[in-house]
mmCIF file of C-alpha atoms and ligand atoms in Angstrom:
data_model
loop_
_atom_site.group_PDB
_atom_site.id
_atom_site.type_symbol
_atom_site.label_atom_id
_atom_site.label_comp_id
_atom_site.label_asym_id
_atom_site.label_seq_id
_atom_site.Cartn_x
_atom_site.Cartn_y
_atom_site.Cartn_z
ATOM 1 C CA MET A 1 136.830 138.882 34.066
ATOM 2 C CA SER A 2 137.596 142.598 32.233
ATOM 3 C CA PHE A 3 140.345 143.049 30.262
ATOM 4 C CA ASN A 4 141.266 147.337 31.415
ATOM 5 C CA GLY A 5 144.110 146.560 28.429
ATOM 6 C CA ALA A 6 148.204 145.202 28.565
ATOM 7 C CA LEU A 7 150.778 147.430 27.714
ATOM 8 C CA ALA A 8 154.238 144.564 26.697
ATOM 9 C CA VAL A 9 157.493 145.570 26.504
ATOM 10 C CA CYS A 10 159.828 142.853 24.613
ATOM 11 C CA GLN A 11 163.457 143.851 22.796
ATOM 12 C CA SER A 12 163.183 146.907 20.171
ATOM 13 C CA GLY A 13 162.906 144.835 16.696
ATOM 14 C CA PHE A 14 160.537 141.845 17.721
ATOM 15 C CA GLU A 15 157.457 143.880 18.343
ATOM 16 C CA GLY A 16 155.816 141.901 15.069
ATOM 17 C CA LEU A 17 156.664 138.658 16.836
ATOM 18 C CA LEU A 18 155.400 139.543 20.252
ATOM 19 C CA ALA A 19 152.143 140.959 18.848
ATOM 20 C CA ARG A 20 151.866 137.073 16.894
ATOM 21 C CA GLU A 21 152.544 135.443 20.298
ATOM 22 C CA MET A 22 149.444 138.622 22.198
ATOM 23 C CA GLY A 23 147.351 137.248 19.241
ATOM 24 C CA GLY A 24 146.759 133.698 20.483
ATOM 25 C CA LEU A 25 146.066 134.641 23.096
ATOM 26 C CA GLY A 26 142.974 136.655 21.994
ATOM 27 C CA LEU A 27 145.499 139.741 22.723
ATOM 28 C CA GLN A 28 144.761 142.468 19.205
ATOM 29 C CA GLY A 29 147.707 145.318 19.551
ATOM 30 C CA ALA A 30 145.579 148.154 19.162
ATOM 31 C CA SER A 31 149.054 150.794 18.963
ATOM 32 C CA SER A 32 153.559 149.422 18.441
ATOM 33 C CA GLY A 33 156.449 150.388 18.085
ATOM 34 C CA PRO A 34 159.785 150.047 18.715
ATOM 35 C CA GLY A 35 160.239 147.077 22.138
ATOM 36 C CA TRP A 36 156.551 147.865 22.575
ATOM 37 C CA VAL A 37 152.900 146.456 21.936
ATOM 38 C CA LEU A 38 149.854 147.847 23.386
ATOM 39 C CA ALA A 39 146.233 146.692 23.807
ATOM 40 C CA GLY A 40 143.982 148.551 24.397
ATOM 41 C CA PRO A 41 140.835 147.855 26.665
ATOM 42 C CA ALA A 42 139.024 145.642 24.499
ATOM 43 C CA PRO A 43 135.433 146.064 22.942
ATOM 44 C CA GLU A 44 134.946 142.444 22.642
ATOM 45 C CA PRO A 45 134.962 139.962 25.080
ATOM 46 C CA VAL A 46 138.630 138.708 26.001
ATOM 47 C CA PRO A 47 139.824 135.135 26.961
ATOM 48 C CA GLY A 48 140.298 135.226 30.867
ATOM 49 C CA SER A 49 143.385 133.305 30.098
ATOM 50 C CA ALA A 50 144.896 135.801 28.593
ATOM 51 C CA LEU A 51 146.528 138.359 31.146
ATOM 52 C CA GLU A 52 147.966 135.656 32.738
ATOM 53 C CA GLY A 53 147.963 134.364 29.839
ATOM 54 C CA LEU A 54 150.741 137.320 28.485
ATOM 55 C CA ARG A 55 152.759 137.134 31.503
ATOM 56 C CA ARG A 56 153.944 133.712 31.047
ATOM 57 C CA ALA A 57 154.827 134.561 27.576
ATOM 58 C CA ALA A 58 158.076 134.522 25.443
ATOM 59 C CA PHE A 59 158.753 138.080 24.407
ATOM 60 C CA PRO A 60 157.430 140.011 27.454
ATOM 61 C CA HIS A 61 160.163 141.683 28.910
ATOM 62 C CA ALA A 62 157.232 143.021 31.201
ATOM 63 C CA VAL A 63 153.649 143.611 31.703
ATOM 64 C CA LEU A 64 152.722 146.896 32.746
ATOM 65 C CA GLU A 65 148.439 146.154 33.978
ATOM 66 C CA SER A 66 145.407 148.054 33.125
ATOM 67 C CA PRO A 67 148.030 151.396 31.795
ATOM 68 C CA ALA A 68 146.670 154.927 30.940
ATOM 69 C CA PRO A 69 147.691 157.057 28.944
ATOM 70 C CA VAL A 70 149.033 160.741 29.520
ATOM 71 C CA ALA A 71 150.677 163.127 27.351
ATOM 72 C CA GLY A 72 152.198 166.922 27.467
ATOM 73 C CA GLU A 73 154.538 169.013 25.308
ATOM 74 C CA SER A 74 156.296 169.628 28.171
ATOM 75 C CA VAL A 75 158.381 167.891 30.874
ATOM 76 C CA ASN A 76 156.125 169.918 32.918
ATOM 77 C CA ALA A 77 153.109 169.088 31.441
ATOM 78 C CA LEU A 78 154.361 164.470 31.301
ATOM 79 C CA ALA A 79 154.692 165.039 35.301
ATOM 80 C CA GLN A 80 152.196 166.237 35.927
ATOM 81 C CA GLY A 81 149.522 164.236 34.047
ATOM 82 C CA VAL A 82 151.683 160.845 35.779
ATOM 83 C CA LEU A 83 151.327 162.701 39.464
ATOM 84 C CA ASP A 84 147.116 163.146 39.087
ATOM 85 C CA LEU A 85 146.900 159.247 37.685
ATOM 86 C CA PHE A 86 148.966 158.052 40.256
ATOM 87 C CA ALA A 87 147.641 160.092 43.211
ATOM 88 C CA GLY A 88 144.129 159.991 41.814
ATOM 89 C CA GLY A 89 144.528 156.075 41.990
ATOM 90 C CA LEU A 90 146.000 155.694 45.399
ATOM 91 C CA ARG A 91 141.730 156.035 46.658
ATOM 92 C CA GLY A 92 142.834 155.408 50.497
ATOM 93 C CA GLU A 93 145.806 153.189 49.119
ATOM 94 C CA ARG A 94 148.727 153.593 52.046
ATOM 95 C CA ILE A 95 151.900 153.339 51.554
ATOM 96 C CA GLU A 96 153.961 151.790 53.989
ATOM 97 C CA SER A 97 157.219 150.254 52.873
ATOM 98 C CA PRO A 98 159.143 150.846 49.682
ATOM 99 C CA TRP A 99 157.649 150.734 46.084
ATOM 100 C CA PRO A 100 159.222 150.550 43.255
ATOM 101 C CA CYS A 101 159.064 153.890 40.096
ATOM 102 C CA VAL A 102 159.939 153.144 37.157
ATOM 103 C CA PHE A 103 160.319 155.258 34.757
ATOM 104 C CA ALA A 104 161.943 154.449 30.891
ATOM 105 C CA GLY A 105 161.190 153.993 26.917
ATOM 106 C CA SER A 106 162.586 152.394 24.254
ATOM 107 C CA GLN A 107 166.365 152.320 23.957
ATOM 108 C CA ASP A 108 166.348 152.665 21.153
ATOM 109 C CA ALA A 109 164.141 155.110 19.596
ATOM 110 C CA ALA A 110 166.134 158.855 20.083
ATOM 111 C CA GLY A 111 166.107 160.724 23.062
ATOM 112 C CA LEU A 112 163.412 158.154 24.917
ATOM 113 C CA GLY A 113 165.214 157.377 27.480
ATOM 114 C CA ARG A 114 166.326 160.644 28.503
ATOM 115 C CA ARG A 115 163.216 161.603 28.663
ATOM 116 C CA ALA A 116 161.959 159.398 31.012
ATOM 117 C CA ALA A 117 163.888 160.449 33.651
ATOM 118 C CA SER A 118 163.570 164.237 32.947
ATOM 119 C CA VAL A 119 160.118 163.132 33.131
ATOM 120 C CA GLU A 120 160.515 160.784 36.315
ATOM 121 C CA ALA A 121 163.044 163.900 38.269
ATOM 122 C CA ALA A 122 160.211 166.590 37.440
ATOM 123 C CA PHE A 123 157.591 163.811 38.922
ATOM 124 C CA LEU A 124 159.367 162.523 41.960
ATOM 125 C CA GLY A 125 159.809 167.241 42.750
ATOM 126 C CA LEU A 126 156.009 167.751 42.433
ATOM 127 C CA LEU A 127 155.393 164.142 44.576
ATOM 128 C CA LYS A 128 157.776 165.289 47.173
ATOM 129 C CA ARG A 129 155.506 168.397 47.495
ATOM 130 C CA LYS A 130 152.360 166.677 47.583
ATOM 131 C CA LEU A 131 152.901 163.115 49.786
ATOM 132 C CA GLY A 132 155.887 164.110 50.822
ATOM 133 C CA ARG A 133 156.818 160.569 53.039
ATOM 134 C CA VAL A 134 155.320 158.186 50.381
ATOM 135 C CA ALA A 135 158.112 160.245 48.296
ATOM 136 C CA LYS A 136 160.440 159.223 50.566
ATOM 137 C CA LEU A 137 159.803 155.532 49.558
ATOM 138 C CA ALA A 138 160.061 155.567 45.516
ATOM 139 C CA THR A 139 162.707 153.800 44.104
ATOM 140 C CA PRO A 140 163.973 152.714 40.898
ATOM 141 C CA GLU A 141 164.672 149.599 41.768
ATOM 142 C CA LYS A 142 162.550 146.903 39.504
ATOM 143 C CA PRO A 143 161.393 143.484 41.011
ATOM 144 C CA ARG A 144 163.591 141.109 39.187
ATOM 145 C CA VAL A 145 160.341 138.527 38.564
ATOM 146 C CA GLY A 146 156.746 138.728 39.029
ATOM 147 C CA PRO A 147 154.583 141.132 39.825
ATOM 148 C CA ALA A 148 154.984 144.353 41.386
ATOM 149 C CA ARG A 149 152.598 147.135 42.433
ATOM 150 C CA GLY A 150 154.616 150.827 41.902
ATOM 151 C CA LEU A 151 154.589 153.039 39.993
ATOM 152 C CA PHE A 152 155.252 151.680 36.087
ATOM 153 C CA VAL A 153 155.405 154.216 33.356
ATOM 154 C CA TRP A 154 156.848 153.777 29.870
ATOM 155 C CA PHE A 155 157.542 156.118 26.900
ATOM 156 C CA THR A 156 155.368 155.636 23.755
ATOM 157 C CA ASP A 157 157.415 158.721 22.037
ATOM 158 C CA PHE A 158 158.436 162.175 23.359
ATOM 159 C CA GLY A 159 155.301 163.129 24.075
ATOM 160 C CA ARG A 160 153.167 160.044 25.355
ATOM 161 C CA ALA A 161 153.620 157.447 27.888
ATOM 162 C CA GLN A 162 151.437 155.040 29.835
ATOM 163 C CA VAL A 163 151.373 154.633 32.777
ATOM 164 C CA ALA A 164 150.362 152.039 35.126
ATOM 165 C CA ARG A 165 150.537 151.477 38.820
ATOM 166 C CA THR A 166 150.853 147.592 38.481
ATOM 167 C CA ALA A 167 153.405 145.151 35.985
ATOM 168 C CA HIS A 168 154.499 141.543 36.026
ATOM 169 C CA MET A 169 158.193 141.853 35.603
ATOM 170 C CA ASN A 170 158.676 138.657 32.929
ATOM 171 C CA GLY A 171 162.134 137.609 33.942
ATOM 172 C CA PRO A 172 164.711 139.457 30.955
ATOM 173 C CA CYS A 173 167.224 142.302 32.308
ATOM 174 C CA ARG A 174 170.453 143.314 31.501
ATOM 175 C CA MET A 175 173.386 141.734 33.174
ATOM 176 C CA ALA A 176 176.624 143.126 33.541
ATOM 177 C CA ASP A 177 179.482 141.571 31.702
ATOM 178 C CA ASP A 178 182.947 139.963 33.369
ATOM 179 C CA GLU A 179 185.867 140.118 31.100
ATOM 180 C CA GLU A 180 186.576 137.212 31.822
ATOM 181 C CA ALA A 181 183.943 135.855 29.742
ATOM 182 C CA PRO A 182 184.891 134.160 26.455
ATOM 183 C CA SER A 183 182.222 135.357 25.061
ATOM 184 C CA ARG A 184 178.622 137.271 24.723
ATOM 185 C CA SER A 185 176.535 133.950 25.386
ATOM 186 C CA TYR A 186 177.476 134.015 28.466
ATOM 187 C CA LEU A 187 174.547 136.990 29.628
ATOM 188 C CA LYS A 188 172.441 134.403 28.564
ATOM 189 C CA VAL A 189 173.098 131.905 30.737
ATOM 190 C CA GLU A 190 173.534 133.820 33.652
ATOM 191 C CA GLU A 191 170.409 136.355 32.789
ATOM 192 C CA SER A 192 168.952 133.006 32.470
ATOM 193 C CA TYR A 193 169.374 131.985 36.862
ATOM 194 C CA ALA A 194 166.473 134.475 38.391
ATOM 195 C CA ILE A 195 164.056 133.147 35.754
ATOM 196 C CA ILE A 196 165.079 129.459 36.765
ATOM 197 C CA GLY A 197 165.922 130.421 40.481
ATOM 198 C CA ALA A 198 168.102 128.691 41.263
ATOM 199 C CA GLU A 199 172.442 128.897 39.832
ATOM 200 C CA PRO A 200 175.134 126.473 40.244
ATOM 201 C CA ARG A 201 176.546 126.480 43.384
ATOM 202 C CA PRO A 202 180.139 124.950 44.553
ATOM 203 C CA GLY A 203 179.939 120.712 44.320
ATOM 204 C CA GLU A 204 177.213 120.426 41.152
ATOM 205 C CA SER A 205 177.649 119.565 37.993
ATOM 206 C CA VAL A 206 177.546 120.672 34.495
ATOM 207 C CA CYS A 207 176.982 119.409 31.511
ATOM 208 C CA ASP A 208 177.350 121.725 28.595
ATOM 209 C CA LEU A 209 175.790 120.674 25.284
ATOM 210 C CA GLY A 210 177.925 122.936 22.626
ATOM 211 C CA ALA A 211 180.450 124.717 25.144
ATOM 212 C CA ALA A 212 183.129 126.295 23.413
ATOM 213 C CA PRO A 213 184.358 129.165 23.572
ATOM 214 C CA GLY A 214 183.042 128.425 27.179
ATOM 215 C CA GLY A 215 180.742 130.723 28.469
ATOM 216 C CA TRP A 216 178.167 128.929 30.285
ATOM 217 C CA SER A 217 180.654 126.624 30.853
ATOM 218 C CA TYR A 218 183.072 129.609 32.979
ATOM 219 C CA SER A 219 179.940 130.839 34.220
ATOM 220 C CA ALA A 220 179.402 127.573 36.461
ATOM 221 C CA ALA A 221 182.863 126.597 36.684
ATOM 222 C CA LYS A 222 183.469 130.055 38.095
ATOM 223 C CA ARG A 223 180.045 129.619 41.312
ATOM 224 C CA GLY A 224 182.183 126.340 41.671
ATOM 225 C CA ALA A 225 181.129 123.267 39.634
ATOM 226 C CA SER A 226 181.910 121.363 37.753
ATOM 227 C CA VAL A 227 181.469 120.869 33.849
ATOM 228 C CA VAL A 228 181.930 118.930 31.735
ATOM 229 C CA ALA A 229 181.493 121.064 28.519
ATOM 230 C CA VAL A 230 180.796 119.274 25.203
ATOM 231 C CA ASP A 231 182.256 120.891 21.822
ATOM 232 C CA ASN A 232 184.632 120.053 18.979
ATOM 233 C CA GLY A 233 185.995 123.730 18.660
ATOM 234 C CA PRO A 234 187.966 125.619 21.455
ATOM 235 C CA MET A 235 187.924 127.089 24.977
ATOM 236 C CA LYS A 236 189.132 130.552 25.344
ATOM 237 C CA GLY A 237 189.384 132.989 27.915
ATOM 238 C CA GLY A 238 188.483 132.033 31.515
ATOM 239 C CA ALA A 239 186.873 128.821 30.318
ATOM 240 C CA LEU A 240 190.795 127.410 28.643
ATOM 241 C CA GLY A 241 192.210 125.440 31.516
ATOM 242 C CA HIS A 242 189.961 126.187 34.047
ATOM 243 C CA PRO A 243 190.541 123.204 36.779
ATOM 244 C CA LEU A 244 186.461 122.732 37.189
ATOM 245 C CA ILE A 245 185.789 122.423 33.045
ATOM 246 C CA ASP A 246 186.796 119.455 31.210
ATOM 247 C CA HIS A 247 186.733 119.941 27.445
ATOM 248 C CA ARG A 248 186.173 117.059 25.654
ATOM 249 C CA ARG A 249 185.890 117.500 21.886
ATOM 250 C CA ALA A 250 182.851 115.358 20.779
ATOM 251 C CA ASP A 251 179.520 115.124 19.014
ATOM 252 C CA ALA A 252 176.627 117.119 21.847
ATOM 253 C CA PHE A 253 174.176 114.235 19.267
ATOM 254 C CA ARG A 254 176.797 111.403 19.971
ATOM 255 C CA PHE A 255 177.011 112.761 23.938
ATOM 256 C CA SER A 256 175.630 110.756 26.543
ATOM 257 C CA PRO A 257 176.923 110.533 30.299
ATOM 258 C CA GLY A 258 176.480 106.579 30.203
ATOM 259 C CA ARG A 259 174.714 104.576 33.271
ATOM 260 C CA SER A 260 173.811 105.908 36.479
ATOM 261 C CA ALA A 261 175.433 109.460 36.024
ATOM 262 C CA SER A 262 173.160 112.183 36.233
ATOM 263 C CA TYR A 263 173.739 115.929 36.686
ATOM 264 C CA ASP A 264 172.901 118.552 38.580
ATOM 265 C CA TRP A 265 172.413 120.968 35.551
ATOM 266 C CA LEU A 266 171.714 120.346 31.569
ATOM 267 C CA PHE A 267 173.084 123.296 29.289
ATOM 268 C CA CYS A 268 172.295 123.325 26.001
ATOM 269 C CA ASP A 269 173.391 126.335 23.415
ATOM 270 C CA MET A 270 174.039 124.896 20.223
ATOM 271 C CA LEU A 271 173.623 126.097 16.750
ATOM 272 C CA GLU A 272 171.645 123.636 15.498
ATOM 273 C CA ASP A 273 167.980 122.854 14.563
ATOM 274 C CA PRO A 274 165.765 123.146 17.485
ATOM 275 C CA ARG A 275 163.202 120.702 16.447
ATOM 276 C CA ARG A 276 166.459 118.163 15.886
ATOM 277 C CA VAL A 277 167.873 119.470 19.520
ATOM 278 C CA LEU A 278 163.784 118.759 21.200
ATOM 279 C CA GLN A 279 164.232 115.140 19.544
ATOM 280 C CA ALA A 280 167.948 115.039 19.605
ATOM 281 C CA ILE A 281 168.989 115.617 23.441
ATOM 282 C CA VAL A 282 166.180 117.440 25.473
ATOM 283 C CA ARG A 283 163.521 114.040 25.028
ATOM 284 C CA PRO A 284 166.481 111.637 26.193
ATOM 285 C CA TRP A 285 168.115 114.045 28.700
ATOM 286 C CA LEU A 286 164.876 115.346 29.334
ATOM 287 C CA GLU A 287 163.200 111.078 29.630
ATOM 288 C CA GLY A 288 166.217 110.072 31.230
ATOM 289 C CA ALA A 289 166.230 112.440 34.292
ATOM 290 C CA TRP A 290 169.865 112.546 33.167
ATOM 291 C CA CYS A 291 169.520 115.735 34.672
ATOM 292 C CA ARG A 292 168.030 117.652 37.470
ATOM 293 C CA ARG A 293 167.237 121.958 35.947
ATOM 294 C CA PHE A 294 168.002 122.915 32.268
ATOM 295 C CA VAL A 295 169.032 126.219 30.560
ATOM 296 C CA VAL A 296 168.518 124.737 26.868
ATOM 297 C CA ASN A 297 169.212 127.917 23.653
ATOM 298 C CA LEU A 298 166.850 127.134 20.865
ATOM 299 C CA LYS A 299 167.932 129.304 17.828
ATOM 300 C CA PHE A 300 164.815 130.203 15.730
ATOM 301 C CA GLY A 301 166.092 132.190 12.857
ATOM 302 C CA ARG A 302 165.403 130.086 10.641
ATOM 303 C CA VAL A 303 162.095 128.761 11.660
ATOM 304 C CA ASP A 304 158.550 130.460 12.404
ATOM 305 C CA PRO A 305 159.428 130.671 16.059
ATOM 306 C CA ILE A 306 155.073 131.015 16.852
ATOM 307 C CA ALA A 307 154.966 127.679 15.641
ATOM 308 C CA LEU A 308 158.030 126.723 17.696
ATOM 309 C CA LEU A 309 156.975 128.629 20.517
ATOM 310 C CA ALA A 310 153.349 125.896 20.036
ATOM 311 C CA GLU A 311 155.613 123.176 19.502
ATOM 312 C CA LEU A 312 157.561 123.901 22.540
ATOM 313 C CA ARG A 313 153.687 124.074 24.387
ATOM 314 C CA SER A 314 152.175 121.508 22.783
ATOM 315 C CA PRO A 315 151.224 118.633 25.426
ATOM 316 C CA GLU A 316 153.266 116.272 23.440
ATOM 317 C CA SER A 317 156.351 118.631 24.884
ATOM 318 C CA PRO A 318 159.180 116.350 26.371
ATOM 319 C CA PHE A 319 159.219 119.997 28.430
ATOM 320 C CA ALA A 320 155.481 119.344 29.012
ATOM 321 C CA THR A 321 155.706 115.644 29.722
ATOM 322 C CA ARG A 322 158.706 115.898 31.875
ATOM 323 C CA ALA A 323 159.580 119.094 33.505
ATOM 324 C CA ASP A 324 158.333 121.594 35.431
ATOM 325 C CA GLY A 325 158.295 125.157 36.165
ATOM 326 C CA VAL A 326 159.433 125.985 32.575
ATOM 327 C CA ARG A 327 159.599 129.110 31.069
ATOM 328 C CA ILE A 328 160.300 130.265 27.504
ATOM 329 C CA VAL A 329 161.823 133.502 27.601
ATOM 330 C CA HIS A 330 163.418 135.351 24.660
ATOM 331 C CA LEU A 331 166.138 136.902 27.450
ATOM 332 C CA TYR A 332 167.401 140.374 26.364
ATOM 333 C CA HIS A 333 170.673 139.161 25.750
ATOM 334 C CA ASP A 334 169.331 136.303 22.933
ATOM 335 C CA ARG A 335 169.361 137.191 19.655
ATOM 336 C CA GLU A 336 166.826 134.757 17.272
ATOM 337 C CA GLU A 337 166.541 132.252 20.486
ATOM 338 C CA PHE A 338 164.511 131.170 22.900
ATOM 339 C CA THR A 339 165.929 130.601 26.584
ATOM 340 C CA VAL A 340 163.702 127.246 28.004
ATOM 341 C CA THR A 341 164.629 126.432 31.779
ATOM 342 C CA GLY A 342 162.362 124.233 34.165
ATOM 343 C CA THR A 343 163.253 121.557 36.559
ATOM 344 C CA VAL A 344 163.285 117.703 35.643
ATOM 345 C CA ARG A 345 160.708 115.939 37.199
HETATM 346 C C1 SAM B 1 176.619 129.768 20.207
HETATM 347 S S1 SAM B 1 178.176 128.649 20.643
HETATM 348 C C2 SAM B 1 177.791 127.737 22.394
HETATM 349 C C3 SAM B 1 178.308 129.344 23.413
HETATM 350 C C4 SAM B 1 178.896 128.752 24.319
HETATM 351 N N1 SAM B 1 177.236 128.689 25.061
HETATM 352 C C5 SAM B 1 179.495 130.150 25.590
HETATM 353 O O1 SAM B 1 178.079 130.935 26.129
HETATM 354 O O2 SAM B 1 180.132 129.956 24.979
HETATM 355 C C6 SAM B 1 177.452 127.729 19.366
HETATM 356 C C7 SAM B 1 178.347 126.097 19.918
HETATM 357 O O3 SAM B 1 177.480 124.793 19.586
HETATM 358 C C8 SAM B 1 178.687 124.213 18.594
HETATM 359 N N2 SAM B 1 178.267 122.624 18.156
HETATM 360 C C9 SAM B 1 177.100 122.952 16.942
HETATM 361 N N3 SAM B 1 176.843 121.364 16.514
HETATM 362 C C10 SAM B 1 177.623 120.908 17.626
HETATM 363 C C11 SAM B 1 177.726 119.289 18.100
HETATM 364 N N4 SAM B 1 176.851 118.798 17.175
HETATM 365 N N5 SAM B 1 178.489 118.567 19.785
HETATM 366 C C12 SAM B 1 178.762 119.651 20.145
HETATM 367 N N6 SAM B 1 178.370 121.388 19.537
HETATM 368 C C13 SAM B 1 177.757 121.720 18.910
HETATM 369 C C14 SAM B 1 178.907 124.808 18.533
HETATM 370 O O4 SAM B 1 180.546 124.255 17.597
HETATM 371 C C15 SAM B 1 179.622 125.815 19.113
HETATM 372 O O5 SAM B 1 180.688 126.316 19.576
#
């Protein structure tokens, strides 16, 4: 299988880890910048599974496949370059339904977002004149998870961008805050629902380990689920005194649901060594089938994240032996942590 290059987009500051993860898949980063790593078309053979691996890797938020470079000094030159690539790549393809038209660049690089917006406006103007019907179907909405066909333009600097027709969205996405939510951690669990493809429903049960101050518990309770929230720390904000949240001041390592009890969801977001959480929480919960679905956040600030990823993915890991549909993702709202989601087998 030929490999025509890929641009992986990640959270700014994590390019080094993304490049290492790509290296493990046999993809060498040809260049990188804040929030992106580009693996060019390979001179030497790339494993056939590399692109599929990248679509399921932890650090990429999105993967632009077979990207082509465009360069220009001015907004108009860049817009014309993008148009030439887009129109040239249609090759008789008929576009009959709305298609994602996404122009972006690292938020960290000064003015790149504005540059992307200006080029997008100029591009849409040119497209309207050349292919009015296709232009009308352009939408800035990109699919949240999975493959997408449209136009994806990522600015690597002021005068250069990578342009792709196909992208894979790995799931991370900025979420809207809720003023009742007691912590910013709330955003992580909200972000994880689209990745697991489900969210807590009215009447479901949730066990939230390391729950305080209650962002994840609040997220489940506001959807009508009943939560057992385990943490010695206090609940705050919308989680404090919530009728659907039963706060138990206890050590989560000693907490088990008791005979025959089982929860619809295990939430776990404990400030603890990730290997200890894996062995002392994840393993018994998954082996005992004490939950149906799980969202587990593992902190990698004090360990090598790439080595941890290898352990989480190893055939002996409880995620491998006891769960399906497992995704290990560095979320938009994650810091030095992964969020693991899946369904117990
Ligand atoms: C990052 S905070 C959790 C934030 C929470 N998910 C939220 O949305 O507000 C980590 C929590 O883990 C708790 N924790 C650490 N070790 C614990 C243990 N052994 N048992 C219970 N909670 C623990 C801490 O008390 C702390 O409240």
